[in-house]
Short mmCIF file of N, CA and C in Angstrom, two decimals:
data_model
loop_
_atom_site.label_atom_id
_atom_site.label_comp_id
_atom_site.label_asym_id
_atom_site.label_seq_id
_atom_site.Cartn_x
_atom_site.Cartn_y
_atom_site.Cartn_z
N UNK A 1 0.78 -1.31 -0.10
CA UNK A 1 0.05 -0.34 0.28
C UNK A 1 1.13 1.51 -0.32
N UNK A 2 2.09 1.18 0.68
CA UNK A 2 3.03 2.22 1.11
C UNK A 2 3.80 2.59 -0.73
N UNK A 3 3.68 1.18 -1.13
CA UNK A 3 4.55 1.56 -2.70
C UNK A 3 3.64 2.44 -3.63
N UNK A 4 2.25 1.71 -3.43
CA UNK A 4 1.35 2.19 -4.55
C UNK A 4 1.01 3.82 -4.01
N UNK A 5 1.34 4.07 -2.56
CA UNK A 5 0.88 5.32 -2.68
C UNK A 5 1.79 6.50 -2.91
N UNK A 6 3.14 5.88 -2.95
CA UNK A 6 4.17 6.43 -3.59
C UNK A 6 4.06 6.81 -4.66
N UNK A 7 3.59 5.47 -5.30
CA UNK A 7 3.41 5.30 -6.96
C UNK A 7 2.28 6.60 -7.29
N UNK A 8 1.31 6.74 -6.67
CA UNK A 8 0.37 7.30 -6.95
C UNK A 8 0.78 8.97 -6.62
N UNK A 9 1.78 9.59 -6.04
CA UNK A 9 2.45 10.34 -5.39
C UNK A 9 2.74 10.69 -6.57
N UNK A 10 3.80 9.87 -7.40
CA UNK A 10 5.00 10.09 -8.13
C UNK A 10 3.91 10.33 -9.41
N UNK A 11 3.08 9.36 -9.55
CA UNK A 11 1.93 9.39 -10.62
C UNK A 11 1.16 11.33 -10.57
N UNK A 12 0.78 11.49 -9.32
CA UNK A 12 0.37 12.88 -9.58
C UNK A 12 1.12 13.68 -9.53
N UNK A 13 2.21 13.49 -9.08
CA UNK A 13 3.57 14.85 -9.43
C UNK A 13 3.73 15.03 -10.75
N UNK A 14 3.93 13.68 -11.60
CA UNK A 14 3.63 13.77 -12.80
C UNK A 14 2.88 14.33 -13.65
N UNK A 15 1.67 13.97 -13.32
CA UNK A 15 0.87 14.57 -13.87
C UNK A 15 0.59 16.28 -13.88
N UNK A 16 1.02 16.77 -12.43
CA UNK A 16 1.24 18.00 -12.17
C UNK A 16 1.80 18.47 -12.83
N UNK A 17 3.28 18.06 -13.06
CA UNK A 17 4.34 18.35 -13.52
C UNK A 17 3.86 18.43 -15.38
N UNK A 18 3.45 17.26 -15.70
CA UNK A 18 2.84 17.45 -17.27
C UNK A 18 1.84 18.87 -17.57
N UNK A 19 0.68 18.60 -16.27
CA UNK A 19 -0.42 19.65 -16.40
C UNK A 19 0.27 21.29 -16.47
N UNK A 20 1.35 21.04 -15.61
CA UNK A 20 2.14 22.55 -15.42
C UNK A 20 2.68 23.10 -16.74
N UNK A 21 3.57 21.73 -17.34
CA UNK A 21 4.21 22.04 -18.45
C UNK A 21 3.47 22.22 -20.13
N UNK A 22 1.98 21.48 -19.73
CA UNK A 22 1.13 22.04 -20.70
C UNK A 22 0.17 23.55 -20.46
N UNK A 23 -0.03 23.70 -19.27
CA UNK A 23 -0.31 25.18 -19.19
C UNK A 23 1.16 26.17 -19.62
N UNK A 24 2.11 25.71 -18.92
CA UNK A 24 3.32 26.57 -19.55
C UNK A 24 3.13 26.88 -21.22
N UNK A 25 3.13 25.94 -22.17
CA UNK A 25 3.26 25.80 -23.00
C UNK A 25 1.85 26.46 -23.63
N UNK A 26 0.60 26.53 -23.45
CA UNK A 26 -0.41 26.96 -23.57
C UNK A 26 -0.25 28.67 -23.16
N UNK A 27 0.28 28.90 -22.42
CA UNK A 27 0.64 30.55 -22.11
C UNK A 27 1.77 30.91 -22.95
N UNK A 28 2.71 30.16 -23.12
CA UNK A 28 3.76 30.48 -24.46
C UNK A 28 2.98 30.64 -25.57
N UNK A 29 2.01 30.08 -26.11
CA UNK A 29 1.22 30.13 -27.02
C UNK A 29 0.22 31.13 -27.22
N UNK A 30 -0.34 31.36 -26.29
CA UNK A 30 -1.09 32.87 -26.14
C UNK A 30 -0.38 33.60 -26.09
N UNK A 31 1.44 33.87 -25.47
CA UNK A 31 1.82 35.13 -25.88
C UNK A 31 2.61 35.26 -27.28
N UNK A 32 2.55 33.98 -27.79
CA UNK A 32 3.51 34.08 -28.89
C UNK A 32 2.15 34.48 -30.30
N UNK A 33 1.06 33.96 -29.60
CA UNK A 33 -0.53 34.94 -30.54
C UNK A 33 -0.30 36.21 -30.25
N UNK A 34 -0.54 36.57 -28.92
CA UNK A 34 -0.66 38.25 -28.87
C UNK A 34 0.62 39.04 -29.32
N UNK A 35 2.19 38.30 -29.52
CA UNK A 35 3.19 39.24 -29.83
C UNK A 35 2.86 38.82 -31.39
N UNK A 36 2.73 38.15 -31.93
CA UNK A 36 2.66 38.00 -33.55
C UNK A 36 1.27 39.29 -33.61
N UNK A 37 0.30 38.77 -32.97
CA UNK A 37 -0.91 39.95 -33.47
C UNK A 37 -0.29 41.49 -33.20
N UNK A 38 0.51 41.80 -32.04
CA UNK A 38 1.29 43.11 -31.73
C UNK A 38 2.25 43.25 -33.04
N UNK A 39 3.06 42.29 -33.34
CA UNK A 39 3.58 42.77 -34.76
C UNK A 39 3.01 43.01 -36.12
N UNK A 40 2.05 42.40 -35.77
CA UNK A 40 0.65 42.65 -37.28
C UNK A 40 0.27 44.20 -36.81
N UNK A 41 0.31 44.23 -36.02
CA UNK A 41 -0.62 45.62 -35.81
C UNK A 41 0.46 46.64 -36.01
N UNK A 42 1.90 46.73 -35.20
CA UNK A 42 2.95 47.57 -35.56
C UNK A 42 3.15 47.60 -37.03
N UNK A 43 3.04 46.44 -37.69
CA UNK A 43 3.27 46.22 -39.11
C UNK A 43 2.15 47.19 -39.96
N UNK A 44 0.70 47.32 -39.39
CA UNK A 44 -0.13 48.05 -40.36
C UNK A 44 0.19 49.55 -39.64
N UNK A 45 0.56 49.71 -38.27
CA UNK A 45 0.84 51.10 -38.32
C UNK A 45 2.05 51.78 -38.72
N UNK A 46 2.70 50.71 -38.92
CA UNK A 46 4.33 50.99 -39.92
C UNK A 46 3.53 51.57 -41.28
N UNK A 47 3.10 50.75 -41.89
CA UNK A 47 2.69 50.77 -43.11
C UNK A 47 1.59 51.94 -43.37
N UNK A 48 0.83 52.27 -42.21
CA UNK A 48 -0.10 53.43 -42.42
C UNK A 48 0.70 54.64 -42.25
N UNK A 49 1.59 55.01 -40.98
CA UNK A 49 2.36 56.09 -41.21
C UNK A 49 3.44 56.37 -42.70
N UNK A 50 4.01 55.17 -42.95
CA UNK A 50 4.75 55.27 -44.22
C UNK A 50 3.83 55.89 -45.41
N UNK A 51 2.75 55.36 -45.54
CA UNK A 51 1.32 56.03 -46.46
C UNK A 51 1.06 56.87 -46.01
N UNK A 52 1.02 57.78 -45.35
CA UNK A 52 0.18 59.15 -44.90
C UNK A 52 1.97 60.02 -45.10
N UNK A 53 3.04 59.39 -44.72
CA UNK A 53 4.43 60.21 -45.22
C UNK A 53 4.48 60.40 -46.79
N UNK A 54 4.06 59.24 -47.57
CA UNK A 54 4.04 59.38 -49.05
C UNK A 54 3.11 60.23 -49.49
N UNK A 55 1.89 60.44 -48.86
CA UNK A 55 0.92 61.06 -49.25
C UNK A 55 1.01 62.99 -48.75
N UNK A 56 2.00 63.19 -47.34
CA UNK A 56 2.27 64.08 -47.07
C UNK A 56 3.43 64.90 -47.82
N UNK A 57 4.46 63.89 -48.43
CA UNK A 57 5.78 64.35 -49.33
C UNK A 57 4.76 64.74 -50.65
N UNK A 58 3.87 63.80 -51.17
CA UNK A 58 3.38 64.34 -52.68
C UNK A 58 2.49 65.68 -52.48
N UNK A 59 1.72 65.76 -51.80
CA UNK A 59 1.04 67.00 -50.88
C UNK A 59 1.91 68.35 -50.93
N UNK A 60 3.38 68.13 -50.50
CA UNK A 60 4.10 69.08 -50.39
C UNK A 60 4.76 69.37 -51.68
N UNK A 61 4.94 68.39 -52.36
CA UNK A 61 5.34 68.56 -53.89
C UNK A 61 4.40 69.31 -54.85
N UNK A 62 3.05 69.26 -54.36
CA UNK A 62 1.93 69.42 -55.42
C UNK A 62 1.78 71.16 -54.60
N UNK A 63 1.84 71.56 -53.52
CA UNK A 63 1.81 72.67 -52.90
C UNK A 63 3.37 73.42 -53.43
N UNK A 64 4.15 72.94 -53.56
CA UNK A 64 5.69 73.36 -54.22
C UNK A 64 5.38 74.00 -55.32
N UNK A 65 4.90 73.28 -56.16
CA UNK A 65 4.74 73.33 -57.57
C UNK A 65 3.47 74.62 -57.80
N UNK A 66 2.53 74.44 -57.10
CA UNK A 66 1.40 75.56 -56.87
C UNK A 66 2.08 77.08 -56.34
N UNK A 67 2.78 76.90 -55.34
CA UNK A 67 3.45 78.08 -55.11
C UNK A 67 4.43 78.58 -56.06
N UNK A 68 4.99 77.61 -56.76
CA UNK A 68 5.92 78.27 -58.03
C UNK A 68 5.09 79.21 -58.77
N UNK A 69 3.82 78.51 -59.35
CA UNK A 69 2.93 79.32 -60.40
C UNK A 69 2.42 80.53 -59.74
N UNK A 70 2.38 80.77 -58.52
CA UNK A 70 1.59 81.49 -57.99
C UNK A 70 2.82 82.36 -57.60
N UNK A 71 3.85 82.43 -57.57
CA UNK A 71 5.14 83.74 -57.40
C UNK A 71 4.92 83.93 -58.91
N UNK A 72 4.89 83.21 -59.81
CA UNK A 72 5.15 83.40 -61.01
C UNK A 72 4.07 84.69 -61.64
N UNK A 73 3.00 83.95 -61.14
CA UNK A 73 1.53 84.84 -61.78
C UNK A 73 1.66 85.96 -61.15
N UNK A 74 2.17 86.12 -59.96
CA UNK A 74 2.18 87.50 -58.79
C UNK A 74 3.29 88.20 -59.64
N UNK A 75 4.40 87.44 -59.99
CA UNK A 75 5.58 88.15 -60.69
C UNK A 75 4.88 89.22 -61.56
N UNK A 76 4.43 88.36 -62.55
CA UNK A 76 3.51 89.01 -63.74
C UNK A 76 2.51 90.16 -63.43
N UNK A 77 1.65 90.03 -62.25
CA UNK A 77 0.56 90.85 -62.15
C UNK A 77 1.59 92.03 -61.42
N UNK A 78 2.71 91.84 -60.74
CA UNK A 78 3.19 92.81 -60.13
C UNK A 78 3.99 93.75 -61.16
N UNK A 79 4.49 92.90 -62.58
CA UNK A 79 4.88 93.92 -63.32
C UNK A 79 3.66 94.85 -64.31
N UNK A 80 3.04 93.90 -64.17
CA UNK A 80 1.91 94.67 -64.93
C UNK A 80 1.30 95.85 -64.05
N UNK A 81 1.36 95.73 -63.32
CA UNK A 81 0.59 97.01 -62.03
C UNK A 81 1.65 97.99 -61.81
N UNK A 82 3.09 97.56 -62.10
CA UNK A 82 3.81 98.83 -62.17
C UNK A 82 3.88 99.48 -63.32
N UNK A 83 3.97 98.91 -64.34
CA UNK A 83 3.25 99.30 -65.72
C UNK A 83 2.63 100.12 -65.76
N UNK A 84 1.29 99.85 -65.57
CA UNK A 84 0.00 100.30 -65.27
C UNK A 84 0.26 102.02 -64.44
N UNK A 85 1.24 101.87 -63.10
CA UNK A 85 1.28 103.00 -62.51
C UNK A 85 1.92 103.95 -63.08
N UNK A 86 2.91 103.32 -64.00
CA UNK A 86 3.66 104.36 -65.00
C UNK A 86 3.03 105.25 -65.91
N UNK A 87 2.18 104.30 -66.55
CA UNK A 87 1.00 104.54 -67.45
C UNK A 87 0.24 105.90 -67.13
N UNK A 88 -0.18 105.52 -66.06
CA UNK A 88 -1.07 106.55 -65.12
C UNK A 88 -0.21 107.69 -64.42
N UNK A 89 1.08 107.25 -64.04
CA UNK A 89 1.69 108.74 -64.15
C UNK A 89 1.95 109.63 -65.28
N UNK A 90 2.24 108.96 -65.96
CA UNK A 90 2.53 109.60 -67.25
C UNK A 90 0.84 110.52 -67.84
N UNK A 91 0.28 109.70 -67.83
CA UNK A 91 -1.06 110.25 -68.08
C UNK A 91 -1.50 111.52 -67.23
N UNK A 92 -1.30 111.52 -66.22
CA UNK A 92 -1.71 112.64 -65.11
C UNK A 92 -0.23 113.84 -65.17
N UNK A 93 0.80 113.61 -65.78
CA UNK A 93 1.57 114.65 -65.81
C UNK A 93 1.12 115.41 -67.25
N UNK A 94 0.70 114.25 -68.06
CA UNK A 94 0.24 115.17 -69.38
C UNK A 94 -1.22 115.96 -69.10
N UNK A 95 -1.78 115.41 -68.56
CA UNK A 95 -3.08 116.36 -67.91
C UNK A 95 -2.70 117.01 -67.21
N UNK A 96 -1.88 117.28 -66.29
CA UNK A 96 -1.37 118.22 -65.76
C UNK A 96 -0.82 119.68 -66.35
N UNK A 97 0.14 119.12 -67.64
CA UNK A 97 0.26 119.91 -68.94
C UNK A 97 -0.70 120.78 -69.41
N UNK A 98 -1.85 119.61 -69.43
CA UNK A 98 -2.68 119.95 -70.51
C UNK A 98 -3.66 121.23 -69.75
N UNK A 99 -3.98 120.84 -68.34
CA UNK A 99 -4.80 121.04 -67.43
C UNK A 99 -4.12 123.13 -67.41
N UNK A 100 -2.50 122.87 -67.37
CA UNK A 100 -1.97 124.45 -66.98
C UNK A 100 -1.80 124.82 -68.59
N UNK A 101 -1.89 124.54 -69.33
CA UNK A 101 -2.27 125.26 -70.60
C UNK A 101 -3.42 125.51 -70.69
N UNK A 102 -4.27 124.82 -70.35
CA UNK A 102 -6.10 124.92 -70.83
C UNK A 102 -5.80 126.12 -69.15
N UNK A 103 -5.38 126.83 -68.49
CA UNK A 103 -5.50 127.93 -67.51
C UNK A 103 -4.83 128.78 -68.30
N UNK A 104 -4.00 128.60 -68.52
CA UNK A 104 -2.97 129.81 -69.32
C UNK A 104 -4.05 130.52 -70.22
N UNK A 105 -4.83 129.39 -71.01
CA UNK A 105 -5.39 129.91 -72.43
C UNK A 105 -6.41 130.81 -71.68
N UNK A 106 -7.44 130.48 -70.68
CA UNK A 106 -8.12 130.95 -70.32
C UNK A 106 -7.94 132.30 -69.56
N UNK A 107 -6.78 132.15 -68.57
CA UNK A 107 -6.14 133.55 -68.84
C UNK A 107 -5.87 134.46 -69.66
N UNK A 108 -5.87 133.88 -70.49
CA UNK A 108 -5.49 134.89 -71.80
C UNK A 108 -6.41 135.29 -72.26
N UNK A 109 -7.80 134.56 -72.28
CA UNK A 109 -8.86 134.88 -72.89
C UNK A 109 -9.37 136.18 -71.90
N UNK A 110 -9.54 135.91 -71.09
CA UNK A 110 -9.54 136.79 -69.80
C UNK A 110 -9.27 138.02 -69.81
N UNK A 111 -7.86 137.65 -70.17
CA UNK A 111 -6.98 139.52 -70.22
C UNK A 111 -7.51 139.96 -71.75
N UNK A 112 -7.86 138.87 -72.87
CA UNK A 112 -8.31 139.58 -74.04
C UNK A 112 -9.30 139.97 -73.89
N UNK A 113 -10.82 139.63 -73.56
CA UNK A 113 -11.51 139.97 -72.81
C UNK A 113 -11.59 141.09 -72.25
N UNK A 114 -10.76 141.33 -71.42
CA UNK A 114 -10.84 143.01 -70.28
C UNK A 114 -10.25 144.07 -71.69
N UNK A 115 -9.09 143.41 -72.34
CA UNK A 115 -8.81 144.32 -73.48
C UNK A 115 -9.73 145.01 -74.28
N UNK A 116 -10.64 143.70 -74.83
CA UNK A 116 -11.57 144.15 -75.55
C UNK A 116 -12.64 145.26 -75.15
N UNK A 117 -12.57 145.26 -73.80
CA UNK A 117 -13.37 145.66 -73.20
C UNK A 117 -13.36 147.16 -73.17
N UNK A 118 -12.00 147.10 -72.74
CA UNK A 118 -11.19 148.57 -73.03
C UNK A 118 -11.28 149.02 -74.32
N UNK A 119 -10.99 148.57 -75.14
CA UNK A 119 -11.18 148.98 -76.37
C UNK A 119 -12.31 149.59 -77.14
N UNK A 120 -13.45 148.85 -76.56
CA UNK A 120 -14.80 149.10 -76.66
C UNK A 120 -14.84 150.27 -75.73
N UNK A 121 -15.16 150.42 -74.82
CA UNK A 121 -15.10 151.33 -73.79
C UNK A 121 -14.13 153.01 -74.43
N UNK A 122 -13.32 152.76 -75.14
CA UNK A 122 -12.50 153.51 -75.62
C UNK A 122 -12.94 154.24 -77.09
N UNK A 123 -13.36 152.96 -77.90
CA UNK A 123 -14.28 153.53 -79.12
C UNK A 123 -15.31 153.97 -78.85
N UNK A 124 -15.94 153.74 -77.73
CA UNK A 124 -17.71 154.51 -77.39
C UNK A 124 -16.74 155.79 -77.29
N UNK A 125 -16.30 156.04 -76.40
CA UNK A 125 -15.60 157.64 -75.69
C UNK A 125 -15.15 158.51 -77.17
N UNK A 126 -14.19 157.86 -77.86
CA UNK A 126 -13.90 158.72 -79.18
C UNK A 126 -15.01 158.57 -79.89
N UNK A 127 -15.96 158.03 -80.06
CA UNK A 127 -17.29 158.15 -81.13
C UNK A 127 -17.91 159.18 -80.45
N UNK A 128 -18.31 159.36 -78.96
CA UNK A 128 -18.99 160.37 -78.06
C UNK A 128 -18.22 161.82 -78.59
N UNK A 129 -16.75 161.79 -78.46
CA UNK A 129 -15.74 162.90 -78.62
C UNK A 129 -16.02 163.25 -80.04
N UNK A 130 -16.29 162.05 -81.03
CA UNK A 130 -16.41 162.98 -82.38
C UNK A 130 -17.75 163.43 -82.68
N UNK A 131 -18.96 162.74 -82.42
CA UNK A 131 -19.85 163.50 -82.38
C UNK A 131 -20.29 164.75 -81.54
N UNK A 132 -19.61 165.01 -80.47
CA UNK A 132 -19.41 166.26 -79.83
C UNK A 132 -19.01 167.15 -80.70
N UNK A 133 -17.76 166.99 -81.21
CA UNK A 133 -16.68 167.76 -82.24
C UNK A 133 -17.59 168.03 -83.26
N UNK A 134 -18.24 167.01 -83.96
CA UNK A 134 -19.31 167.72 -84.83
C UNK A 134 -20.04 168.26 -84.94
N UNK A 135 -20.51 168.06 -83.69
CA UNK A 135 -21.64 168.81 -83.37
C UNK A 135 -21.55 170.64 -83.20
N UNK A 136 -19.81 170.61 -82.54
CA UNK A 136 -19.40 171.74 -82.39
C UNK A 136 -19.14 172.11 -83.46
N UNK A 137 -18.27 171.54 -84.66
CA UNK A 137 -18.00 171.94 -85.76
C UNK A 137 -18.96 172.52 -86.81
N UNK A 138 -20.25 171.59 -86.73
CA UNK A 138 -21.91 171.80 -87.32
C UNK A 138 -22.29 172.79 -87.12
N UNK A 139 -21.96 173.91 -85.58
CA UNK A 139 -23.20 174.57 -85.02
C UNK A 139 -22.08 176.27 -85.43
N UNK A 140 -20.79 175.85 -85.79
CA UNK A 140 -19.75 177.27 -86.66
C UNK A 140 -19.84 177.25 -87.64
N UNK A 141 -20.33 176.15 -88.70
CA UNK A 141 -20.06 176.44 -90.17
C UNK A 141 -21.22 177.26 -90.54
N UNK A 142 -20.79 177.48 -91.95
CA UNK A 142 -21.04 179.28 -92.49
C UNK A 142 -22.64 178.79 -92.68
N UNK A 143 -22.78 177.47 -93.01
CA UNK A 143 -24.51 177.53 -93.18
C UNK A 143 -25.27 177.54 -91.97
N UNK A 144 -24.61 177.08 -91.23
CA UNK A 144 -25.21 177.60 -89.91
C UNK A 144 -25.27 178.99 -89.16
N UNK A 145 -24.46 179.72 -89.36
CA UNK A 145 -24.56 181.12 -89.29
C UNK A 145 -25.73 181.96 -89.88
N UNK A 146 -25.65 181.26 -91.20
CA UNK A 146 -26.79 182.39 -92.08
C UNK A 146 -28.19 181.82 -91.64
#
């Protein structure tokens, strides 16, 4: 009976060791599976990050090209604005000269009107003087005395 007890204990210990080994292998299998899942997730994350990086690089290249086009367009627009400004300044200068000439012409016209008025006044004065002199001469004529 003692031998059977010892044998049973040995079997029980061996079964327990075997159960522990199975449990350990099962735990390792779970850990390996979790590790594989984690590696797969990490690979997906890395692939996603690389894809996002590639998209960002492509977007940066598109934006760089667009920026270059905008810079060229702005440069052309600026040249056009500068040319238009220069033309407007020339036009303004020409208009200023025309305005000055027109003002001088108006002043000359006013001056001429004043001179004309003075000449007309002088003409009227001389005509009045002539009429007076004729009247005086007519009253002294021999026909008028007879």
